[in-house]
Structure formats: C-alpha cells, structure tokens
Short mmCIF file of C-alpha atoms in Angstrom, two decimals:
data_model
loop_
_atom_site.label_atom_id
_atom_site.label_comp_id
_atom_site.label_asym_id
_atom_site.label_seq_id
_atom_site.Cartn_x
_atom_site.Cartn_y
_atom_site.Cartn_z
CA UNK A 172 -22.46 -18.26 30.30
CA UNK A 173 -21.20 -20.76 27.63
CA UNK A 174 -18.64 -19.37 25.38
CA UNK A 175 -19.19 -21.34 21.80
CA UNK A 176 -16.41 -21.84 19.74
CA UNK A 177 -15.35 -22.14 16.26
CA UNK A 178 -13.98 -25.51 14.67
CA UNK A 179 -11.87 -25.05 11.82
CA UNK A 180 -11.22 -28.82 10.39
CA UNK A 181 -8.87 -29.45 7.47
CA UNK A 182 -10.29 -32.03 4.80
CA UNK A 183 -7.80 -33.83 2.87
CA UNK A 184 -8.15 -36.61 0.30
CA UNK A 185 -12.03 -35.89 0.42
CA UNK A 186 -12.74 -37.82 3.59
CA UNK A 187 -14.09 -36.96 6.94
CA UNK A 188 -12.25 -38.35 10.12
CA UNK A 189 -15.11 -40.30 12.35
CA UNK A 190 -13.45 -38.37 15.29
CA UNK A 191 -13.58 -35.06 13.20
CA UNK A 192 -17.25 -35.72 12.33
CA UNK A 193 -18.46 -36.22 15.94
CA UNK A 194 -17.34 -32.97 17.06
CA UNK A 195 -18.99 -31.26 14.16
CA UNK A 196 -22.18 -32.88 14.96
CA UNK A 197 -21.75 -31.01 18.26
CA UNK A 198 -22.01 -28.11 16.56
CA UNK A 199 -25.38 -25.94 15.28
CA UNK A 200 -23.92 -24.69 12.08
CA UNK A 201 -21.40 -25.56 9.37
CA UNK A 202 -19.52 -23.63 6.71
CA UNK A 203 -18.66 -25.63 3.95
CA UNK A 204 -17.61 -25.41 0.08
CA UNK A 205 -20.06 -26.99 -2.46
CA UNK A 206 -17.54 -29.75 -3.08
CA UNK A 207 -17.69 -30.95 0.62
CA UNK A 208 -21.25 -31.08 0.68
CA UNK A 209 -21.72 -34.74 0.47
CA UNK A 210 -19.01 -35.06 3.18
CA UNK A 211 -22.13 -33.61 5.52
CA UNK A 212 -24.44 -36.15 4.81
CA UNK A 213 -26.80 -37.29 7.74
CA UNK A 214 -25.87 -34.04 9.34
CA UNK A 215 -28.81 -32.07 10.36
CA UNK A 216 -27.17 -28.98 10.57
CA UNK A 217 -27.64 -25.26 9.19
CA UNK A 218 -25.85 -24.94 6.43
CA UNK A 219 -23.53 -21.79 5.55
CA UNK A 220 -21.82 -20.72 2.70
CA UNK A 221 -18.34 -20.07 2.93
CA UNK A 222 -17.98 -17.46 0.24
CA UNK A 223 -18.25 -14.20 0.04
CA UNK A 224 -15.76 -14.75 3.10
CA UNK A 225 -17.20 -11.23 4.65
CA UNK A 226 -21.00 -12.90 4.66
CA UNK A 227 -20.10 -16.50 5.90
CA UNK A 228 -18.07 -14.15 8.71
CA UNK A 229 -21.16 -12.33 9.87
CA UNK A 230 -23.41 -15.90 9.44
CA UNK A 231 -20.83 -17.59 11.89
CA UNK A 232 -20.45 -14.58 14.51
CA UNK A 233 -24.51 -14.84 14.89
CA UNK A 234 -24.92 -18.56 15.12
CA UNK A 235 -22.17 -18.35 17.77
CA UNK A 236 -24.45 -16.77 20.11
CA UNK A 237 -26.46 -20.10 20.53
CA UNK A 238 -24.05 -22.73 19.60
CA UNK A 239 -20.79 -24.26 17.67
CA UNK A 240 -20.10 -23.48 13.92
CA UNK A 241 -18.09 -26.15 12.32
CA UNK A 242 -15.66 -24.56 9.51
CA UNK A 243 -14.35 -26.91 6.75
CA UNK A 244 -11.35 -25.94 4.55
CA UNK A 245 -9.70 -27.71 2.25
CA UNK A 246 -5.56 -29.00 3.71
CA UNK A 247 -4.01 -26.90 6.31
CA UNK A 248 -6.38 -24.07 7.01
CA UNK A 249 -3.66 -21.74 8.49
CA UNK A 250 -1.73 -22.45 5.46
CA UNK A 251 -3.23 -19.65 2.80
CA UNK A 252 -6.04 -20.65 3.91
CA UNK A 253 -9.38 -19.24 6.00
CA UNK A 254 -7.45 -19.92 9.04
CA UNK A 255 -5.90 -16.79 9.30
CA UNK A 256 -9.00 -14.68 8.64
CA UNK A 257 -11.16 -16.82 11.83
CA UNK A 258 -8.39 -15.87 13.99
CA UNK A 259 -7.98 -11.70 13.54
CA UNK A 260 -12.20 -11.93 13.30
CA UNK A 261 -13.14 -14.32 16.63
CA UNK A 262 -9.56 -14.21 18.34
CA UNK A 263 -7.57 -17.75 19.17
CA UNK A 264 -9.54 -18.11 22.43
CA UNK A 265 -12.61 -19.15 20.14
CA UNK A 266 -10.83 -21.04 17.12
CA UNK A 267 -9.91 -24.51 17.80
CA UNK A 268 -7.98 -26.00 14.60
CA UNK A 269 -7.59 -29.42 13.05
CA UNK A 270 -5.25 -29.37 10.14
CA UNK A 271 -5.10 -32.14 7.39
CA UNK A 272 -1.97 -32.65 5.28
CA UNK A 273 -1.32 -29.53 2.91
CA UNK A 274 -2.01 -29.13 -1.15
CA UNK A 275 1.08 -28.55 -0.70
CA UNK A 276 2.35 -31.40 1.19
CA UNK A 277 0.17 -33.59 -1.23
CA UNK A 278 1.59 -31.75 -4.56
CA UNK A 279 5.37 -32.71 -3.88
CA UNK A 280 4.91 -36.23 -2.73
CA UNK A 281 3.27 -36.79 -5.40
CA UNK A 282 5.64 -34.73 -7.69
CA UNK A 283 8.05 -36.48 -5.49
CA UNK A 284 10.04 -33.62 -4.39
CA UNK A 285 11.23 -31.89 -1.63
CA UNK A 286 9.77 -28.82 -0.82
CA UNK A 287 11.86 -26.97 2.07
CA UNK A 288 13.62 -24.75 -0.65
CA UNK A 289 10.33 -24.13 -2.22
CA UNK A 290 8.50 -20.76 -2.85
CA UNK A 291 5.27 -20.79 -2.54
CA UNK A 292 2.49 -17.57 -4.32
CA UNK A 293 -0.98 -18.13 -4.06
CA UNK A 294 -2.82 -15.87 -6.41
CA UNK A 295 -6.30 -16.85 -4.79
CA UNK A 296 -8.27 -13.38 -4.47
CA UNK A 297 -5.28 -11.57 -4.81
CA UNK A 298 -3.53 -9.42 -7.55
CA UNK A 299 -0.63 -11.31 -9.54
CA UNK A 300 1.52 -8.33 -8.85
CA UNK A 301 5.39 -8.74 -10.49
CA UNK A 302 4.45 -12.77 -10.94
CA UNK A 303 7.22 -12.85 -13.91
CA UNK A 304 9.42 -11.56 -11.50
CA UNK A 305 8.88 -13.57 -8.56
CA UNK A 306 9.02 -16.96 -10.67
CA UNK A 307 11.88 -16.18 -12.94
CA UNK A 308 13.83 -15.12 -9.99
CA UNK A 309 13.54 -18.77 -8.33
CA UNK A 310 14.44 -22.35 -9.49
CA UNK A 311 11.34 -23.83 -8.45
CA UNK A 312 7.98 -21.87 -7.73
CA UNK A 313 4.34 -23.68 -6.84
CA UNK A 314 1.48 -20.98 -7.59
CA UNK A 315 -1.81 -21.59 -5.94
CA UNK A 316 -3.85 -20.93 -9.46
CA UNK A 317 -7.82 -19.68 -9.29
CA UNK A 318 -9.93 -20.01 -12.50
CA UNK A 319 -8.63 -16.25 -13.47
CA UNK A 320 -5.12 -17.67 -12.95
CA UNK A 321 -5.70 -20.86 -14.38
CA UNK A 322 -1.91 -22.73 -15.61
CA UNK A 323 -2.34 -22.38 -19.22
CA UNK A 324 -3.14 -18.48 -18.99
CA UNK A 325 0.02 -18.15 -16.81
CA UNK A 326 1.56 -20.13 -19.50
CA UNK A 327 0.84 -17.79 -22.18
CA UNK A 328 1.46 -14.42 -20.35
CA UNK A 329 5.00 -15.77 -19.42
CA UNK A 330 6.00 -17.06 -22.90
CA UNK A 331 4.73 -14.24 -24.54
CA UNK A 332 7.17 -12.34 -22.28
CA UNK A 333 9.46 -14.42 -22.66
CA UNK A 334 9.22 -14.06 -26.74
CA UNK A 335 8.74 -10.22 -26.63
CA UNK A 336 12.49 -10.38 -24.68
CA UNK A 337 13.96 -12.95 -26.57
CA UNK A 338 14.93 -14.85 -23.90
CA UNK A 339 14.94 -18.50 -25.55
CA UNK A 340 17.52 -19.77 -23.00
CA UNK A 341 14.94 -19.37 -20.17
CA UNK A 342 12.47 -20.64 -21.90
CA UNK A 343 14.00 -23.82 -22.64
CA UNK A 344 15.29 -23.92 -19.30
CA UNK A 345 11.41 -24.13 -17.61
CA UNK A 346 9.27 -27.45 -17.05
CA UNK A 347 5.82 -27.15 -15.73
CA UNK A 348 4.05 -29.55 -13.94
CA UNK A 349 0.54 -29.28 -12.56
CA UNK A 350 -1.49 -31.44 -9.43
CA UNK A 351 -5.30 -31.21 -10.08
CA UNK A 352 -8.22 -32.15 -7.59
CA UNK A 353 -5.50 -34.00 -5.35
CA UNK A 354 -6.73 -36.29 -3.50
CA UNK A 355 -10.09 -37.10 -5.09
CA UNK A 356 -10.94 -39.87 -7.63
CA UNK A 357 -10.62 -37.52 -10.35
CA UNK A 358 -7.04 -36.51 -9.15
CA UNK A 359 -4.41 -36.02 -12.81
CA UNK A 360 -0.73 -35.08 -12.64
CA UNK A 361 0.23 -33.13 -16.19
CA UNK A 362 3.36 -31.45 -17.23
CA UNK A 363 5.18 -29.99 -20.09
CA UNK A 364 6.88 -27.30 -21.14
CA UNK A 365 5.57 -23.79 -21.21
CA UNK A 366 4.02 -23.51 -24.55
CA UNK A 367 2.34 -27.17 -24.07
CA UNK A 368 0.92 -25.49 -21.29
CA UNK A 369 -0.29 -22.78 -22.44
CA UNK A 370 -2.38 -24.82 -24.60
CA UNK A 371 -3.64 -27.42 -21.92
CA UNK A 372 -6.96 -26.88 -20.31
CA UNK A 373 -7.08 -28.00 -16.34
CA UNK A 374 -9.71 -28.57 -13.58
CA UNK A 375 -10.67 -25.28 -11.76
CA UNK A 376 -8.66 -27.23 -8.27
CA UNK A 377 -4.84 -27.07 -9.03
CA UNK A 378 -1.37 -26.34 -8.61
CA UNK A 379 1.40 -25.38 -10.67
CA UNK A 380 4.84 -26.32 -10.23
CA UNK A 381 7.47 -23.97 -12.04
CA UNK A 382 10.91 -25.54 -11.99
CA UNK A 383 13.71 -23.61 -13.95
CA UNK A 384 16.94 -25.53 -14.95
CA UNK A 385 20.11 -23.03 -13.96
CA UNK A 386 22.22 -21.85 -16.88
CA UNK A 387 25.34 -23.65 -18.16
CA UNK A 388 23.28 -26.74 -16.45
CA UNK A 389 23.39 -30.42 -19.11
CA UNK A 390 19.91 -29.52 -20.05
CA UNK A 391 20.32 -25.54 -20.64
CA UNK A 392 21.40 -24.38 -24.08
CA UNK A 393 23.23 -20.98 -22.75
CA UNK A 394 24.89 -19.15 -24.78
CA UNK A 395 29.06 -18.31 -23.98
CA UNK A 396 27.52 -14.43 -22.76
CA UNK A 397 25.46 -15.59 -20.54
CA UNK A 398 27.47 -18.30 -19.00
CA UNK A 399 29.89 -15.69 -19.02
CA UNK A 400 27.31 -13.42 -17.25
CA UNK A 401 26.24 -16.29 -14.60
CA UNK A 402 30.26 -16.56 -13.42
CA UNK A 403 30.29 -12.65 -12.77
CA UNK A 404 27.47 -10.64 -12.26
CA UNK A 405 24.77 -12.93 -11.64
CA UNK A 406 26.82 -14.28 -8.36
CA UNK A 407 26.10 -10.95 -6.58
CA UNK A 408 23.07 -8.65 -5.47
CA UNK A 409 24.78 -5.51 -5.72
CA UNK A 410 27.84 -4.10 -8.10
CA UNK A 411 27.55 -5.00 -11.36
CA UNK A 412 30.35 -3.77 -13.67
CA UNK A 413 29.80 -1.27 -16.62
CA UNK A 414 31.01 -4.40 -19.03
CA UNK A 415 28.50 -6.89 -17.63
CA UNK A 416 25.39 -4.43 -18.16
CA UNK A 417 24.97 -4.37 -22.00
CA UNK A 418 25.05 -0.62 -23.19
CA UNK A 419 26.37 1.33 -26.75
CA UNK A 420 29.23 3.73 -27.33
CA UNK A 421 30.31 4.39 -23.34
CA UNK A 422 26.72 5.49 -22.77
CA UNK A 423 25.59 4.34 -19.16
CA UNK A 424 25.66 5.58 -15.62
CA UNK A 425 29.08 4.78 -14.31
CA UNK A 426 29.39 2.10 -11.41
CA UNK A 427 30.74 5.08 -8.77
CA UNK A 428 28.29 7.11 -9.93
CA UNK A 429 24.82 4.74 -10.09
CA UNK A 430 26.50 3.58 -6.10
CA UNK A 431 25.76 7.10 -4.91
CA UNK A 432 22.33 7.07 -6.68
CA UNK A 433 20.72 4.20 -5.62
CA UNK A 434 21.97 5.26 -1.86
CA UNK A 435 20.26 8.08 -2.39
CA UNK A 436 16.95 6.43 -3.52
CA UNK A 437 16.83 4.28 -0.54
CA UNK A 438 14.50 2.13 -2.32
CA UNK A 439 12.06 0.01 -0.46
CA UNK A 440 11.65 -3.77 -0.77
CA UNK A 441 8.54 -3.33 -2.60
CA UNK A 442 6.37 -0.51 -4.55
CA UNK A 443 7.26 1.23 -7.45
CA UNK A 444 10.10 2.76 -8.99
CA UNK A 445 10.15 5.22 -12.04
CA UNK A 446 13.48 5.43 -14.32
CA UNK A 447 13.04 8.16 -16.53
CA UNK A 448 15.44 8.00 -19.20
CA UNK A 449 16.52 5.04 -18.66
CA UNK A 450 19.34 4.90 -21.22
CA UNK A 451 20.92 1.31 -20.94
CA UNK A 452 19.26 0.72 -17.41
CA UNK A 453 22.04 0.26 -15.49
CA UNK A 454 19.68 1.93 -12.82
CA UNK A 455 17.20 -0.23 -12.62
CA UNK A 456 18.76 -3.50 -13.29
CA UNK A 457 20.99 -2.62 -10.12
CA UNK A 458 17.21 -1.50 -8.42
CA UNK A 459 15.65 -4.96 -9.76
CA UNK A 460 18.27 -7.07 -8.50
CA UNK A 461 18.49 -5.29 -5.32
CA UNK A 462 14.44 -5.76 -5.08
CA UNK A 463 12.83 -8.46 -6.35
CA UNK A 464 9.20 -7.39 -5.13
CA UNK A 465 9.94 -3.65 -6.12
CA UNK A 466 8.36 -3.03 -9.68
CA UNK A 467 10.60 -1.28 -11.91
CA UNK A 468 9.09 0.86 -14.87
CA UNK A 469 12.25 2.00 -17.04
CA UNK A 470 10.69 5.54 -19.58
CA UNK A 471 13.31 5.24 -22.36
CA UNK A 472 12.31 6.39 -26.10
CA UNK A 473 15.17 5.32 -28.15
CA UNK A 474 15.06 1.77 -29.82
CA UNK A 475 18.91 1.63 -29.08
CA UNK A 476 17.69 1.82 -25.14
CA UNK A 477 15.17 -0.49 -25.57
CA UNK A 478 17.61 -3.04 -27.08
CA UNK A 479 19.77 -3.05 -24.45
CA UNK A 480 17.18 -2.73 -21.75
CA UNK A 481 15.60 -6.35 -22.81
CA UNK A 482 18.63 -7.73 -23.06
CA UNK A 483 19.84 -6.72 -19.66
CA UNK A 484 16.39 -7.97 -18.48
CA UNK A 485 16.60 -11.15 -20.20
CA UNK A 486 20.03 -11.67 -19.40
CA UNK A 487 19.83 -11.71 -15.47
CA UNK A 488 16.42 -12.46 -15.60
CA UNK A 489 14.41 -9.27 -14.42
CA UNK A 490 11.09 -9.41 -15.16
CA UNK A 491 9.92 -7.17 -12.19
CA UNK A 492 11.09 -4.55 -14.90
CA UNK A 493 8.27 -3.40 -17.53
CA UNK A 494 9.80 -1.01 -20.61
CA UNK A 495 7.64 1.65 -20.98
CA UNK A 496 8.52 3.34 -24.69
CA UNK A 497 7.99 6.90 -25.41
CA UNK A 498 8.73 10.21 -24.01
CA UNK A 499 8.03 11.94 -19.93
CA UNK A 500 6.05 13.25 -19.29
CA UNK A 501 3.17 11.97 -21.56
CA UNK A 502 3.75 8.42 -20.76
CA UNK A 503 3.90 8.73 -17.21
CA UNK A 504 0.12 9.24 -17.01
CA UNK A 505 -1.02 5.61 -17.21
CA UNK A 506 1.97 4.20 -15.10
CA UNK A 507 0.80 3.67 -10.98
CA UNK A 508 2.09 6.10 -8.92
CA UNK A 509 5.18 5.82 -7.96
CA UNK A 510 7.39 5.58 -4.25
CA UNK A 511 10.79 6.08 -5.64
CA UNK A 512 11.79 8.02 -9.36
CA UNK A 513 15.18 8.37 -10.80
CA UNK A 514 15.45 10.96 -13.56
CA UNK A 515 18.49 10.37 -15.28
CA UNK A 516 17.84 12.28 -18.57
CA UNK A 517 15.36 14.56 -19.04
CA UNK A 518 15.66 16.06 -23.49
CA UNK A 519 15.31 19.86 -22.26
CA UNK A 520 12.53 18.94 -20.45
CA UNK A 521 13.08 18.98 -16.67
CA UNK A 522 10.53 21.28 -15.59
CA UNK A 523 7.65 19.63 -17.37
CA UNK A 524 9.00 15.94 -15.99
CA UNK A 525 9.68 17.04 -12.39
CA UNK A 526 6.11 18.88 -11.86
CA UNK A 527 3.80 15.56 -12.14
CA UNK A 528 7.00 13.06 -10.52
CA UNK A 529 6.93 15.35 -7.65
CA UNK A 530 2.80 15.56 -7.86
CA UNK A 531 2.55 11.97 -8.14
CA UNK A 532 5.06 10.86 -6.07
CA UNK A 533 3.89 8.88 -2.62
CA UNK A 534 4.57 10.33 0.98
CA UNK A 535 8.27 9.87 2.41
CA UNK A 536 8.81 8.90 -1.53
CA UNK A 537 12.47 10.05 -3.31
CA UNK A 538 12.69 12.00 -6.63
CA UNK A 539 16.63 11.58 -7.66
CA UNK A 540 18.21 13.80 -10.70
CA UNK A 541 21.77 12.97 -12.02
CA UNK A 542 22.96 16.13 -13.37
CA UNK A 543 26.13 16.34 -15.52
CA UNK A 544 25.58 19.80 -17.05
CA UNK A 545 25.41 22.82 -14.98
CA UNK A 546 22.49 23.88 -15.74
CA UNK A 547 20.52 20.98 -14.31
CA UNK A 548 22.31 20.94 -11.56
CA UNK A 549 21.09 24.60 -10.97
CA UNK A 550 17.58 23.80 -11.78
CA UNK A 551 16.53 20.57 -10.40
CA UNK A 552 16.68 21.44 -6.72
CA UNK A 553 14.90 24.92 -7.51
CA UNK A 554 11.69 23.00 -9.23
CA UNK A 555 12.10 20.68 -6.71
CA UNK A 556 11.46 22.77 -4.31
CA UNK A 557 8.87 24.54 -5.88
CA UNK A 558 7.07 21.50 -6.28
CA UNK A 559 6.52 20.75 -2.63
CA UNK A 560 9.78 18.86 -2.00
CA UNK A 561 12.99 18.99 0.18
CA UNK A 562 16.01 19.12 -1.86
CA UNK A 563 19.82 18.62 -1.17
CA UNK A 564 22.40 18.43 -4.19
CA UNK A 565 25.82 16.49 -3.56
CA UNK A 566 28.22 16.50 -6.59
CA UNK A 567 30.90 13.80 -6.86
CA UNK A 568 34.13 13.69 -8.48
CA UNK A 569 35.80 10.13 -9.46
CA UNK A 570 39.44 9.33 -10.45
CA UNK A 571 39.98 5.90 -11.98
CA UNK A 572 43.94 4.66 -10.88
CA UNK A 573 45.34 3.02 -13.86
CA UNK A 574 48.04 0.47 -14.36
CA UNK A 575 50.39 2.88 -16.63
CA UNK A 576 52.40 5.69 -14.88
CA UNK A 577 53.19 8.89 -16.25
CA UNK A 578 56.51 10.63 -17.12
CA UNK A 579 57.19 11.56 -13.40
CA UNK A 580 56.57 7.47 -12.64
CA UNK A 581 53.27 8.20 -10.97
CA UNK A 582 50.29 6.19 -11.28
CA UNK A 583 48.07 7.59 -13.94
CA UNK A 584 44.55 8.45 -13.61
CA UNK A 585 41.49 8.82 -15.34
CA UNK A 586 38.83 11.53 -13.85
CA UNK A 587 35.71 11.29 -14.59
CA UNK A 588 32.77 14.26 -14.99
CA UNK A 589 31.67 15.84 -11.88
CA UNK A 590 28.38 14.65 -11.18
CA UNK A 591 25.91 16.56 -9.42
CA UNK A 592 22.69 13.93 -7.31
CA UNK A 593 19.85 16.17 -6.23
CA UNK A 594 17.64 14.71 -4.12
CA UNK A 595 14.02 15.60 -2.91
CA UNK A 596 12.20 14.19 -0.29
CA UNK A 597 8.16 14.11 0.06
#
C-alpha cells in the first residue's frame, strides 16, 4: 500500500522553484495562503485553505488517503512556522520539508545586521504576555507582528508605558525599524523612533526590529543615577544593595532578609507572582530580575510606594512588573491567579488577605509572610494552615560587623530585628 506524504515547501521572494513546482504537481492537493495563489497557476489541483490551521489539518489527513498534499508556507516553515504543527499531527515519516531563506534571514540582510545575538517573539496567534518585559530586557528584539499586533500599536502601548514610568532615558535610547512584504514588489523598509511609530500605518506582512542603545552609550542621555546604577546593580542578576533600590526613610526589606525570602519562594521561570505590600519593591525587583518571563504584580496603596516602585522599574528596566494601586484583598480579585505570593505587609489585615491568596493560589504554588511583630508570626502559619496549606516558620537574626570597635577594642555590630518567614506550600 502506498504511503502518501506531505510536502511542506518554503516560498521566499514570491517565486516558485521549477524543481519545487514539479513535485507539487505530483501531488492531488495543495494548501496555500491567498497571497500564493497566483504562484499555483496552471495547477489543476484541489485547492485547500490553510487557515483555520485545525480545518486545513483534517482537509490534508483525508486527501492523504488517495494522494500527495503540497503545503506552502511562507520562509522557513519549521521556523515559527506550520512546520512544527505537520510534524506532531502526521509524524516526520510523512513530512518531507523544503525550506526557503527566513523573514528573518531576509529582515537583517536587508537591515544589514547580524542576527546570532538576536531575540526573536512572534506574537502570531499567540498572547503578547510580559512583551514590555521581554523587549526592554534585550538590546535588540525582532517581533513577528499580526494585524492585532501591528508596529504602531506596539508603539503606542510601549511609550505610553514608558511615559506613565517616566522613563525618558529608555525612550530615547530605542530605534525602530520595520521590513514589510519582503521580498515582493511592494517590499518598504521604515524606521523611526517610537512615537514616529506609533503614528505610522504598515502592510498587514511585517517585522519589527527593536534595537535599544545601552546607557552611558554616545547616543544615550543617562542621567549620573543611572549610570551610577548600570556600574553596580545592573551588572548582576541577583544581590542588589539596599542603596541601589530606591526606597524612603530606611523603609525596605533588608538584603539578608529579602535573600531568605526569595529562597523560600522558589519562584519559577515563568507565571505569576503576587507582592502584597509591596513597600519599595525590593521583592519584586530582585523576583523580576531573577525572572524575566515571571510576571510580577506589586499590591502597594501608598503614593510614596508607588514612587519608588516606578522608579525602581524604570531604573533597571522591569517592565514584567505591573503596579497594582489600592488595598488586599479587594484588588486582588481582577489580578490572574497567582503561582507564587509574598505578603510582606498586611494593615491588620492578615486573615482577610491570606484566605483568597491561599484559595487562589495554583498547585505546588508558595504563599511567603515576613513577620516582624509577634503577633504575625503567631498567626500566619495558623491561617495558613487553616486555609488548606503546609506551613513552616523560620525566624532569622542578622548582625551587621562594622568598621568602629567598641571600648573593649572589639568590632562593633549592628543587629538587626528578628525576622520571622512563614511559608505554606499548596
């Protein structure tokens, strides 16, 4: 019995190899995209669509019973591309692939740049997720756009975020440049900076370069605290100091202390984390740094937090971080649910906040209280417990050496609050 197989072919530049064309003629059926239509000419085949994805699958698995379907896709199919899809539906044994030179490929020769230190997000038929996060993050970022995504409403969502931060150094720091309908006779290179951009309009077939100068580069205008910021804390992932994390009057987690909390959160590389009370933020700049892909929704209700929670974010650039203003656990309703949550002040309100965290929380997720007065410490693990969860408390005690000595010629020291870290586990 004949075993009929699937040929993927990559189309590039809007032309159909001859070689490429016989072997599709072979075939009894092609899936194709309206704009490689006319590439099919003369071809008396049966014609399938290739979208919805799910119907052209089903279309293909029945005319494979009699005969070859020819599949066209635009580059390198295995390249965010259909490719992938053929393979987990009809298995490798029934794919053969021919691969044309990549968007991609295409974009940066033409941009003229290399591309081996280049991240790549495609946001075709899939949710942006933390997108300010992943492309402020980066130097250089090319999205694969759709008409939802489309560069100038990119554009806008990242300078109004940009504005609502205050984070003018970034912004003058970013050139865009965008590839459309590469390739074909219509084919336009654009760029600009981000608010040109936002007011642009572009073809629906595109891709959008993000390049982002570094700070204290001839081009940035950073100011002496953030260059000041870029040759300490911005070097490293993990162990930021109390005087590089902007805060008022003393108030933020210290470093010891945040250490043996974000141990205890074990947070994974991507999800969601709740800070409740987030204070300064120490927490979750620390978490965002740590974990890029992990979004980070910081509960704080002061305008004093808030301050110094955008300017932490703007200052080392963590936009996987969302403020959320008001007061737990009201505002916790409309946030996704979370896999990690750090409660790290609570306003006499600890039952009420722990009951719908621990509710809410995912399985295996971490619920983490810092407790300073006694009577948290007391209370966290029991409503942890009641609420379904395994708790442990560890309390920590942290002397500071100093440079002075005392009268006896000792080394001084300077001890800081015991500090009790419940923990419960889901």
């Amino acid at each position: 019995m004949t075993t009929f197989k699937i040929l993927l072919c990559g189309i590039s530049g809007g032309r159909l190899e001859p070689e490429l064309r016989q072997r599709i003629e072979s075939c009894g059926a092609v899936a194709a995209a309206q704009r490689h239509h006319e590439l099919l000419a003369g071809l008396e085949l049966r014609r399938i669509a290739i979208t919805p994805v799910e119907e052209m699958i089903f279309e293909a698995a029945v005319a494979l019973q009699n005969s070859g379907v020819a599949v066209l896709a635009s580059g390198d199919p295995l390249f965010f591309g259909i490719g992938r899809t053929l393979l987990e539906r009809f298995g490798p044994e029934r794919v053969e692939i021919f691969p044309a030179v990549s968007a991609v490929q295409l974009a940066c020769a033409r941009f003229k740049l290399p591309w081996d230190d280049l991240t790549l997000i495609s946001l075709h038929g899939r949710p942006p997720g933390l997108l300010a996060g992943k492309v402020f993050a980066r130097p250089k970022t090319l999205l694969f756009t759709d008409p939802r995504r489309s560069p100038d409403r990119i554009a806008a969502e990242l300078l109004a975020l940009l504005k609502e931060h205050g984070d003018t150094d970034r912004l003058q720091r970013l050139h865009i440049r965008v590839a459309e309908n590469l390739g074909l006779p219509e084919e336009r290179l654009w760029q600009g900076s981000l608010e040109e951009t936002a007011q642009a309009k572009f073809a629906d077939l595109n891709l959008m370069l993000i390049e982002q100068a570094s700070a204290g580069s001839a081009d940035s205008a950073s100011s002496a605290d953030e260059n000041e910021a870029d040759a300490t804390g911005s070097a490293c992932v993990f162990g930021l100091q109390e005087d590089e994390i902007v805060h008022s009057r003393g108030l933020i987690t210290k470093d010891e202390v945040r250490a043996v909390i974000l141990h205890r959160l074990r947070l994974p590389a991507s999800g969601v984390f709740w800070d409740v009370g987030g204070g300064s933020g120490s927490v979750s700049v620390e978490a965002a740094r740590l974990c890029p892909e992990l979004a980070v929704y910081v509960i704080e209700q002061k305008e004093e937090g808030w301050r110094n929670i955008r300017a932490n974010i703007a200052r080392y650039g963590l936009y996987n971080i969302t403020l959320v203003r008001g007061q737990a656990p009201e505002v916790l309703r409309g946030l996704p649910d979370p896999d990690r949550i750090f409660i790290g002040g609570s306003r006499g309100l600890l039952a009420e906040i722990i009951a719908p965290c621990a509710q809410r929380l995912s399985k295996g997720g971490r619920l983490v209280v810092s407790a300073v007065l006694q009577n948290t410490a007391e209370q966290a693990p029991l409503l942890m417990t009641a609420n379904g969860l395994d708790a442990d408390s560890r309390t920590i005690a942290v002397t500071r050496e100093q440079k002075d000595f005392d009268e006896d010629g000792q080394p001084s020291g300077l001890r800081l609050n015991p500090i009790t870290i419940i923990t419960g586990k889901k």
